[in-house]
């Protein structure tokens, strides 16, 4: 069970979500947007203890980019600057056609892992990121062809149902990212996390993402439950109430400090590859 | 070629914020917009400001009300 993993001192995988596809420098001046900025941030986060970097691509003006060429520039910049960090590309994209969302899977080399959204998610007042089963199937198929480990993005409890539909077709262990926050996300509360963890398939590895002020408490609880953690400016701009985080690396440093204080070592990239079987 | 929102401008500076590259600015909201919303402003990927942006719709409703 998950708590046994905590007691056993299982290493924690720290994922740094550096940029995202929603807000940009208008929200935080240090949010990395260019390939060079993302590469520098990835290296700093790896030095701080992150073993996975979750990547999105942006145009020069910060707007979303999905083409393989821009993702290639981003992933090249990361690989040039970082040592051994695991590269994870996002396949999310509200309102964007599926074929364009598959473009980040087509870099050379392919990302070792990629996100796979499990269902619909509301944005603003009038948008929904649909993530139909057909879209999930298409993206998952291309990941399989390219040897890319999917990270199943469970935005709410219903998405766990969707994940359970396909989990038997995935390579062991299934790797799920449990997401908590406002709107169509799971209710951001410790009891929601406990319920979801109790419902995970046997042998699954799970990661926890809490938006905004929920990042710190829910990732801390994940450490106690034997899970992994995701932090970074994509999900949370603040270090504490009213104080912007200095950087992605600052958030990673705190996550590492908490994990180690609670008695779990932080996984190196090599250990992370072993844990989630990349 | 798709239309784009009439309230969209590209600016380097406003409201105490300054950027190296011009960024999407909404003259209805009087603020720089998030990159995801900028795709709506620009009617990219099948998104459309006239159907998908509540800021545009509220601004237009205000304009219409003023005319009445």
mmCIF file of C-alpha atoms in Angstrom:
data_model
loop_
_atom_site.group_PDB
_atom_site.id
_atom_site.type_symbol
_atom_site.label_atom_id
_atom_site.label_comp_id
_atom_site.label_asym_id
_atom_site.label_seq_id
_atom_site.Cartn_x
_atom_site.Cartn_y
_atom_site.Cartn_z
ATOM 1 C CA UNK A 1 0.000 0.000 0.000
ATOM 2 C CA UNK A 2 1.017 3.576 -0.496
ATOM 3 C CA UNK A 3 1.768 4.418 3.140
ATOM 4 C CA UNK A 4 4.138 1.466 3.272
ATOM 5 C CA UNK A 5 6.124 3.130 0.521
ATOM 6 C CA UNK A 6 6.522 6.120 2.805
ATOM 7 C CA UNK A 7 7.619 3.938 5.702
ATOM 8 C CA UNK A 8 10.040 2.115 3.439
ATOM 9 C CA UNK A 9 11.648 5.363 2.345
ATOM 10 C CA UNK A 10 10.831 4.955 -1.297
ATOM 11 C CA UNK A 11 12.407 7.761 -3.352
ATOM 12 C CA UNK A 12 10.130 10.643 -4.380
ATOM 13 C CA UNK A 13 10.041 11.724 -8.000
ATOM 14 C CA UNK A 14 9.879 15.516 -8.223
ATOM 15 C CA UNK A 15 8.460 16.864 -11.479
ATOM 16 C CA UNK A 16 8.943 20.526 -12.335
ATOM 17 C CA UNK A 17 6.211 22.034 -14.510
ATOM 18 C CA UNK A 18 8.121 24.978 -15.854
ATOM 19 C CA UNK A 19 5.889 26.942 -18.198
ATOM 20 C CA UNK A 20 2.412 25.564 -18.923
ATOM 21 C CA UNK A 21 0.033 26.648 -21.609
ATOM 22 C CA UNK A 22 -2.232 29.094 -19.825
ATOM 23 C CA UNK A 23 -0.489 32.069 -18.209
ATOM 24 C CA UNK A 24 2.823 33.685 -19.069
ATOM 25 C CA UNK A 25 5.050 36.584 -18.224
ATOM 26 C CA UNK A 26 1.998 38.796 -17.767
ATOM 27 C CA UNK A 27 1.416 36.747 -14.603
ATOM 28 C CA UNK A 28 5.017 36.195 -13.478
ATOM 29 C CA UNK A 29 8.098 37.891 -14.954
ATOM 30 C CA UNK A 30 10.304 34.860 -14.322
ATOM 31 C CA UNK A 31 8.093 32.294 -15.987
ATOM 32 C CA UNK A 32 10.280 30.787 -18.726
ATOM 33 C CA UNK A 33 8.884 31.064 -22.256
ATOM 34 C CA UNK A 34 11.719 30.962 -24.788
ATOM 35 C CA UNK A 35 13.654 27.752 -25.443
ATOM 36 C CA UNK A 36 16.735 29.235 -23.738
ATOM 37 C CA UNK A 37 14.749 30.314 -20.693
ATOM 38 C CA UNK A 38 13.083 26.907 -20.435
ATOM 39 C CA UNK A 39 16.430 25.163 -20.820
ATOM 40 C CA UNK A 40 17.980 27.266 -18.071
ATOM 41 C CA UNK A 41 15.025 26.622 -15.784
ATOM 42 C CA UNK A 42 15.197 22.893 -16.439
ATOM 43 C CA UNK A 43 18.883 22.793 -15.525
ATOM 44 C CA UNK A 44 18.263 24.768 -12.348
ATOM 45 C CA UNK A 45 15.404 22.477 -11.365
ATOM 46 C CA UNK A 46 17.468 19.357 -12.020
ATOM 47 C CA UNK A 47 20.243 20.773 -9.845
ATOM 48 C CA UNK A 48 17.635 21.410 -7.149
ATOM 49 C CA UNK A 49 16.431 17.803 -7.278
ATOM 50 C CA UNK A 50 13.814 17.484 -10.005
ATOM 51 C CA UNK A 51 14.100 14.334 -12.075
ATOM 52 C CA UNK A 52 11.353 15.154 -14.602
ATOM 53 C CA UNK A 53 10.633 18.432 -16.384
ATOM 54 C CA UNK A 54 7.162 18.900 -17.853
ATOM 55 C CA UNK A 55 7.428 21.055 -20.965
ATOM 56 C CA UNK A 56 5.191 23.260 -23.063
ATOM 57 C CA UNK A 57 6.342 25.403 -25.980
ATOM 58 C CA UNK A 58 5.633 29.063 -26.609
ATOM 59 C CA UNK A 59 6.079 31.526 -29.437
ATOM 60 C CA UNK A 60 8.455 34.447 -28.961
ATOM 61 C CA UNK A 61 5.568 36.553 -27.650
ATOM 62 C CA UNK A 62 4.608 33.916 -25.076
ATOM 63 C CA UNK A 63 1.618 32.534 -26.973
ATOM 64 C CA UNK A 64 1.067 28.806 -27.220
ATOM 65 C CA UNK A 65 3.008 26.750 -29.767
ATOM 66 C CA UNK A 66 2.321 23.128 -30.638
ATOM 67 C CA UNK A 67 4.429 22.437 -33.719
ATOM 68 C CA UNK A 68 7.150 19.815 -33.483
ATOM 69 C CA UNK A 69 9.790 22.328 -34.574
ATOM 70 C CA UNK A 70 9.203 24.590 -31.595
ATOM 71 C CA UNK A 71 9.086 21.636 -29.215
ATOM 72 C CA UNK A 72 12.338 20.452 -30.789
ATOM 73 C CA UNK A 73 13.932 23.805 -29.994
ATOM 74 C CA UNK A 74 12.681 23.585 -26.416
ATOM 75 C CA UNK A 75 13.753 20.007 -25.821
ATOM 76 C CA UNK A 76 17.146 20.651 -27.463
ATOM 77 C CA UNK A 77 17.691 23.608 -25.140
ATOM 78 C CA UNK A 78 16.817 21.451 -22.141
ATOM 79 C CA UNK A 79 19.084 18.597 -23.176
ATOM 80 C CA UNK A 80 21.960 20.994 -23.862
ATOM 81 C CA UNK A 81 21.746 22.575 -20.431
ATOM 82 C CA UNK A 82 20.558 19.765 -18.160
ATOM 83 C CA UNK A 83 22.471 16.629 -17.277
ATOM 84 C CA UNK A 84 20.153 13.623 -17.239
ATOM 85 C CA UNK A 85 16.708 15.044 -16.494
ATOM 86 C CA UNK A 86 13.703 13.178 -17.902
ATOM 87 C CA UNK A 87 11.853 15.175 -20.555
ATOM 88 C CA UNK A 88 8.074 15.081 -20.508
ATOM 89 C CA UNK A 89 6.131 16.875 -23.242
ATOM 90 C CA UNK A 90 2.585 18.082 -22.786
ATOM 91 C CA UNK A 91 -0.065 16.925 -25.240
ATOM 92 C CA UNK A 92 -2.683 19.192 -23.685
ATOM 93 C CA UNK A 93 -4.210 22.009 -25.683
ATOM 94 C CA UNK A 94 -7.602 23.571 -25.085
ATOM 95 C CA UNK A 95 -9.364 24.107 -28.387
ATOM 96 C CA UNK A 96 -6.511 22.663 -30.427
ATOM 97 C CA UNK A 97 -7.013 19.857 -32.993
ATOM 98 C CA UNK A 98 -5.741 16.426 -32.017
ATOM 99 C CA UNK A 99 -3.147 16.232 -34.783
ATOM 100 C CA UNK A 100 -1.540 19.419 -33.564
ATOM 101 C CA UNK A 101 -1.561 18.118 -30.004
ATOM 102 C CA UNK A 102 0.342 15.062 -31.220
ATOM 103 C CA UNK A 103 3.151 17.204 -32.632
ATOM 104 C CA UNK A 104 5.091 17.346 -29.333
ATOM 105 C CA UNK A 105 5.433 13.542 -29.562
ATOM 106 C CA UNK A 106 7.344 13.889 -32.848
ATOM 107 C CA UNK A 107 10.637 15.382 -31.696
ATOM 108 C CA UNK A 108 13.968 13.618 -32.150
ATOM 109 C CA UNK A 109 14.552 12.029 -29.758
ATOM 110 C CA UNK A 110 10.998 11.534 -28.641
ATOM 111 C CA UNK A 111 10.215 12.617 -25.098
ATOM 112 C CA UNK A 112 10.626 9.811 -22.592
ATOM 113 C CA UNK A 113 7.190 10.562 -21.205
ATOM 114 C CA UNK A 114 4.206 12.715 -22.162
ATOM 115 C CA UNK A 115 1.030 13.882 -20.504
ATOM 116 C CA UNK A 116 -2.284 12.326 -21.568
ATOM 117 C CA UNK A 117 -5.420 14.181 -20.461
ATOM 118 C CA UNK A 118 -8.143 11.767 -19.391
ATOM 119 C CA UNK A 119 -11.233 13.889 -20.003
ATOM 120 C CA UNK A 120 -12.909 17.259 -20.288
ATOM 121 C CA UNK A 121 -11.815 20.340 -18.413
ATOM 122 C CA UNK A 122 -13.499 23.748 -18.377
ATOM 123 C CA UNK A 123 -11.517 26.899 -19.086
ATOM 124 C CA UNK A 124 -12.654 30.477 -18.555
ATOM 125 C CA UNK A 125 -16.391 30.993 -19.093
ATOM 126 C CA UNK A 126 -16.961 29.443 -22.490
ATOM 127 C CA UNK A 127 -14.175 26.971 -23.289
ATOM 128 C CA UNK A 128 -13.782 23.274 -22.622
ATOM 129 C CA UNK A 129 -10.733 21.177 -23.278
ATOM 130 C CA UNK A 130 -12.726 18.222 -24.574
ATOM 131 C CA UNK A 131 -10.261 15.340 -24.485
ATOM 132 C CA UNK A 132 -12.696 12.867 -25.995
ATOM 133 C CA UNK A 133 -12.016 9.147 -25.768
ATOM 134 C CA UNK A 134 -11.106 9.237 -29.450
ATOM 135 C CA UNK A 135 -8.520 11.930 -28.785
ATOM 136 C CA UNK A 136 -7.099 9.977 -25.853
ATOM 137 C CA UNK A 137 -6.947 6.833 -27.987
ATOM 138 C CA UNK A 138 -5.159 8.620 -30.824
ATOM 139 C CA UNK A 139 -2.557 10.240 -28.584
ATOM 140 C CA UNK A 140 -2.023 7.064 -26.584
ATOM 141 C CA UNK A 141 -1.529 5.103 -29.815
ATOM 142 C CA UNK A 142 1.166 7.444 -31.014
ATOM 143 C CA UNK A 143 2.857 7.341 -27.626
ATOM 144 C CA UNK A 144 2.902 3.557 -27.807
ATOM 145 C CA UNK A 145 4.395 3.625 -31.321
ATOM 146 C CA UNK A 146 7.153 5.959 -30.217
ATOM 147 C CA UNK A 147 7.893 4.242 -26.915
ATOM 148 C CA UNK A 148 6.720 7.189 -24.820
ATOM 149 C CA UNK A 149 5.476 6.558 -21.276
ATOM 150 C CA UNK A 150 2.087 8.234 -20.775
ATOM 151 C CA UNK A 151 1.384 10.119 -17.592
ATOM 152 C CA UNK A 152 -2.396 9.923 -17.191
ATOM 153 C CA UNK A 153 -3.744 13.340 -16.181
ATOM 154 C CA UNK A 154 -6.626 12.772 -13.760
ATOM 155 C CA UNK A 155 -8.223 16.191 -13.475
ATOM 156 C CA UNK A 156 -11.115 14.873 -11.391
ATOM 157 C CA UNK A 157 -12.645 11.702 -9.981
ATOM 158 C CA UNK A 158 -14.467 10.913 -13.219
ATOM 159 C CA UNK A 159 -11.193 10.931 -15.060
ATOM 160 C CA UNK A 160 -10.011 8.121 -12.808
ATOM 161 C CA UNK A 161 -12.877 6.079 -14.255
ATOM 162 C CA UNK A 162 -11.539 6.914 -17.693
ATOM 163 C CA UNK A 163 -8.018 5.931 -16.659
ATOM 164 C CA UNK A 164 -9.245 2.620 -15.258
ATOM 165 C CA UNK A 165 -10.836 1.847 -18.657
ATOM 166 C CA UNK A 166 -7.439 1.789 -20.343
ATOM 167 C CA UNK A 167 -5.096 0.888 -17.542
ATOM 168 C CA UNK A 168 -4.880 -2.790 -18.495
ATOM 169 C CA UNK A 169 -3.545 -1.802 -21.918
ATOM 170 C CA UNK A 170 -0.694 0.231 -20.466
ATOM 171 C CA UNK A 171 2.796 -0.931 -19.633
ATOM 172 C CA UNK A 172 3.411 -1.473 -15.930
ATOM 173 C CA UNK A 173 3.300 0.481 -13.803
ATOM 174 C CA UNK A 174 0.495 2.866 -14.761
ATOM 175 C CA UNK A 175 1.575 6.393 -13.882
ATOM 176 C CA UNK A 176 -1.170 8.811 -12.909
ATOM 177 C CA UNK A 177 -1.095 12.500 -12.068
ATOM 178 C CA UNK A 178 -3.849 13.396 -9.562
ATOM 179 C CA UNK A 179 -4.858 17.034 -9.969
ATOM 180 C CA UNK A 180 -6.611 19.270 -7.440
ATOM 181 C CA UNK A 181 -7.896 22.798 -7.737
ATOM 182 C CA UNK A 182 -10.871 24.922 -8.784
ATOM 183 C CA UNK A 183 -13.551 24.366 -11.412
ATOM 184 C CA UNK A 184 -13.630 20.935 -13.022
ATOM 185 C CA UNK A 185 -10.616 19.729 -11.058
ATOM 186 C CA UNK A 186 -10.910 17.436 -8.051
ATOM 187 C CA UNK A 187 -11.899 19.293 -4.901
ATOM 188 C CA UNK A 188 -8.654 20.566 -3.398
ATOM 189 C CA UNK A 189 -8.838 18.898 -0.033
ATOM 190 C CA UNK A 190 -6.829 16.150 1.699
ATOM 191 C CA UNK A 191 -9.861 13.856 1.862
ATOM 192 C CA UNK A 192 -10.182 14.030 -1.944
ATOM 193 C CA UNK A 193 -6.594 12.916 -2.288
ATOM 194 C CA UNK A 194 -7.079 10.083 0.197
ATOM 195 C CA UNK A 195 -10.155 8.854 -1.664
ATOM 196 C CA UNK A 196 -8.422 8.910 -5.023
ATOM 197 C CA UNK A 197 -5.337 7.143 -3.721
ATOM 198 C CA UNK A 198 -7.498 4.404 -2.204
ATOM 199 C CA UNK A 199 -9.120 3.916 -5.625
ATOM 200 C CA UNK A 200 -5.936 3.572 -7.656
ATOM 201 C CA UNK A 201 -5.213 0.280 -9.395
ATOM 202 C CA UNK A 202 -2.732 -2.025 -7.690
ATOM 203 C CA UNK A 203 0.841 -1.235 -8.534
ATOM 204 C CA UNK A 204 0.117 2.232 -9.852
ATOM 205 C CA UNK A 205 2.560 5.072 -9.286
ATOM 206 C CA UNK A 206 0.940 8.415 -8.638
ATOM 207 C CA UNK A 207 1.962 12.006 -8.752
ATOM 208 C CA UNK A 208 0.103 14.904 -7.106
ATOM 209 C CA UNK A 209 -0.488 18.337 -8.574
ATOM 210 C CA UNK A 210 -2.242 21.003 -6.514
ATOM 211 C CA UNK A 211 -3.013 24.358 -8.086
ATOM 212 C CA UNK A 212 -2.110 27.597 -6.336
ATOM 213 C CA UNK A 213 -2.171 27.510 -2.568
ATOM 214 C CA UNK A 214 -3.011 23.807 -2.639
ATOM 215 C CA UNK A 215 0.359 22.891 -4.129
ATOM 216 C CA UNK A 216 2.235 22.877 -0.844
ATOM 217 C CA UNK A 217 -0.196 20.943 1.416
ATOM 218 C CA UNK A 218 -1.289 18.350 -1.123
ATOM 219 C CA UNK A 219 2.185 17.567 -2.418
ATOM 220 C CA UNK A 220 3.287 17.220 1.188
ATOM 221 C CA UNK A 221 0.469 14.754 1.813
ATOM 222 C CA UNK A 222 1.510 12.875 -1.309
ATOM 223 C CA UNK A 223 4.944 12.358 0.207
ATOM 224 C CA UNK A 224 3.305 10.768 3.267
ATOM 225 C CA UNK A 225 1.112 8.558 1.087
ATOM 226 C CA UNK A 226 3.995 7.184 -0.924
ATOM 227 C CA UNK A 227 3.278 9.316 -3.976
ATOM 228 C CA UNK A 228 5.338 11.690 -6.054
ATOM 229 C CA UNK A 229 5.051 15.445 -6.424
ATOM 230 C CA UNK A 230 4.783 18.031 -9.139
ATOM 231 C CA UNK A 231 5.595 21.668 -8.479
ATOM 232 C CA UNK A 232 6.389 24.674 -10.626
ATOM 233 C CA UNK A 233 5.161 27.953 -12.018
ATOM 234 C CA UNK A 234 2.755 26.270 -14.436
ATOM 235 C CA UNK A 235 0.598 25.320 -11.480
ATOM 236 C CA UNK A 236 1.457 27.845 -8.797
ATOM 237 C CA UNK A 237 3.003 31.298 -8.965
ATOM 238 C CA UNK A 238 3.435 31.864 -5.242
ATOM 239 C CA UNK A 239 5.915 30.761 -2.617
ATOM 240 C CA UNK A 240 3.599 31.806 0.161
ATOM 241 C CA UNK A 241 0.520 33.991 0.461
ATOM 242 C CA UNK A 242 1.159 37.332 -1.236
ATOM 243 C CA UNK A 243 4.748 36.475 -2.229
ATOM 244 C CA UNK A 244 5.576 35.359 -5.741
ATOM 245 C CA UNK A 245 7.961 32.447 -6.030
ATOM 246 C CA UNK A 246 11.363 33.524 -7.285
ATOM 247 C CA UNK A 247 11.619 30.696 -9.774
ATOM 248 C CA UNK A 248 10.672 27.139 -10.596
ATOM 249 C CA UNK A 249 13.823 25.982 -8.845
ATOM 250 C CA UNK A 250 12.797 27.648 -5.605
ATOM 251 C CA UNK A 251 9.605 25.567 -5.586
ATOM 252 C CA UNK A 252 11.578 22.405 -6.339
ATOM 253 C CA UNK A 253 14.009 23.175 -3.525
ATOM 254 C CA UNK A 254 11.146 23.398 -1.047
ATOM 255 C CA UNK A 255 9.582 20.152 -2.257
ATOM 256 C CA UNK A 256 12.930 18.396 -1.901
ATOM 257 C CA UNK A 257 13.433 19.816 1.564
ATOM 258 C CA UNK A 258 9.998 18.610 2.678
ATOM 259 C CA UNK A 259 10.455 15.117 1.256
ATOM 260 C CA UNK A 260 13.831 14.693 2.877
ATOM 261 C CA UNK A 261 12.614 16.105 6.187
ATOM 262 C CA UNK A 262 9.794 13.572 6.143
ATOM 263 C CA UNK A 263 12.238 10.767 5.537
ATOM 264 C CA UNK A 264 11.947 10.065 1.827
ATOM 265 C CA UNK A 265 14.965 10.586 -0.392
ATOM 266 C CA UNK A 266 14.506 12.337 -3.705
ATOM 267 C CA UNK A 267 14.818 10.173 -6.802
ATOM 268 C CA UNK A 268 17.602 10.831 -9.261
ATOM 269 C CA UNK A 269 16.568 10.706 -12.927
ATOM 270 C CA UNK A 270 17.951 7.156 -13.108
ATOM 271 C CA UNK A 271 15.925 6.120 -10.069
ATOM 272 C CA UNK A 272 12.830 7.795 -11.506
ATOM 273 C CA UNK A 273 13.254 5.815 -14.728
ATOM 274 C CA UNK A 274 13.385 2.651 -12.673
ATOM 275 C CA UNK A 275 10.324 3.532 -10.588
ATOM 276 C CA UNK A 276 8.001 4.356 -13.489
ATOM 277 C CA UNK A 277 9.717 1.952 -15.925
ATOM 278 C CA UNK A 278 10.758 4.274 -18.684
ATOM 279 C CA UNK B 1 -7.881 34.412 -43.111
ATOM 280 C CA UNK B 2 -9.690 34.445 -39.804
ATOM 281 C CA UNK B 3 -10.745 37.696 -38.198
ATOM 282 C CA UNK B 4 -9.409 38.678 -34.853
ATOM 283 C CA UNK B 5 -10.989 40.467 -31.940
ATOM 284 C CA UNK B 6 -11.376 44.222 -32.422
ATOM 285 C CA UNK B 7 -10.346 44.731 -28.805
ATOM 286 C CA UNK B 8 -6.986 42.986 -29.358
ATOM 287 C CA UNK B 9 -3.819 45.027 -29.581
ATOM 288 C CA UNK B 10 -0.177 44.076 -29.254
ATOM 289 C CA UNK B 11 1.768 46.192 -26.796
ATOM 290 C CA UNK B 12 5.114 46.147 -25.051
ATOM 291 C CA UNK B 13 4.051 48.197 -22.083
ATOM 292 C CA UNK B 14 0.976 49.032 -20.046
ATOM 293 C CA UNK B 15 -0.073 49.354 -16.444
ATOM 294 C CA UNK B 16 3.462 49.219 -15.126
ATOM 295 C CA UNK B 17 4.292 46.032 -17.040
ATOM 296 C CA UNK B 18 6.944 46.077 -19.741
ATOM 297 C CA UNK B 19 8.019 43.240 -22.042
ATOM 298 C CA UNK B 20 10.777 42.710 -24.595
ATOM 299 C CA UNK B 21 8.272 41.415 -27.165
ATOM 300 C CA UNK B 22 4.831 42.819 -27.929
ATOM 301 C CA UNK B 23 2.146 40.797 -26.183
ATOM 302 C CA UNK B 24 -1.589 40.417 -26.547
ATOM 303 C CA UNK B 25 -3.476 43.208 -24.792
ATOM 304 C CA UNK B 26 -7.257 43.432 -24.427
ATOM 305 C CA UNK B 27 -8.525 46.999 -24.667
ATOM 306 C CA UNK B 28 -11.897 45.914 -23.268
ATOM 307 C CA UNK B 29 -10.367 44.396 -20.126
ATOM 308 C CA UNK B 30 -7.520 46.935 -20.155
ATOM 309 C CA UNK B 31 -5.016 44.221 -19.397
ATOM 310 C CA UNK B 32 -2.521 41.904 -21.002
ATOM 311 C CA UNK B 33 -4.228 38.585 -21.600
ATOM 312 C CA UNK B 34 -3.069 35.073 -20.862
ATOM 313 C CA UNK B 35 -1.443 33.282 -23.806
ATOM 314 C CA UNK B 36 -4.271 30.753 -23.921
ATOM 315 C CA UNK B 37 -6.817 33.526 -24.208
ATOM 316 C CA UNK B 38 -4.728 35.179 -26.925
ATOM 317 C CA UNK B 39 -5.565 32.203 -29.143
ATOM 318 C CA UNK B 40 -9.238 33.103 -28.717
ATOM 319 C CA UNK B 41 -8.499 36.760 -29.470
ATOM 320 C CA UNK B 42 -6.750 35.680 -32.680
ATOM 321 C CA UNK B 43 -9.438 33.152 -33.686
ATOM 322 C CA UNK B 44 -6.851 30.366 -33.859
ATOM 323 C CA UNK B 45 -7.474 26.614 -33.921
ATOM 324 C CA UNK B 46 -11.191 27.061 -34.530
ATOM 325 C CA UNK B 47 -11.613 29.215 -31.445
ATOM 326 C CA UNK B 48 -13.498 32.448 -31.980
ATOM 327 C CA UNK B 49 -13.672 35.671 -30.022
ATOM 328 C CA UNK B 50 -17.327 36.212 -30.968
ATOM 329 C CA UNK B 51 -18.405 32.899 -29.476
ATOM 330 C CA UNK B 52 -15.727 31.909 -26.963
ATOM 331 C CA UNK B 53 -14.757 35.128 -25.173
ATOM 332 C CA UNK B 54 -16.954 36.418 -22.382
ATOM 333 C CA UNK B 55 -15.000 39.666 -22.253
ATOM 334 C CA UNK B 56 -15.804 40.424 -25.894
ATOM 335 C CA UNK B 57 -19.451 39.508 -25.454
ATOM 336 C CA UNK B 58 -19.836 41.624 -22.329
ATOM 337 C CA UNK B 59 -18.104 44.547 -23.989
ATOM 338 C CA UNK B 60 -20.343 44.290 -27.023
ATOM 339 C CA UNK B 61 -23.443 43.997 -24.845
ATOM 340 C CA UNK B 62 -22.382 47.141 -23.048
ATOM 341 C CA UNK B 63 -21.948 48.919 -26.356
ATOM 342 C CA UNK B 64 -25.345 47.789 -27.545
ATOM 343 C CA UNK B 65 -26.976 48.856 -24.284
ATOM 344 C CA UNK B 66 -25.409 52.252 -24.681
ATOM 345 C CA UNK B 67 -26.914 52.606 -28.127
ATOM 346 C CA UNK B 68 -30.371 51.752 -26.810
#
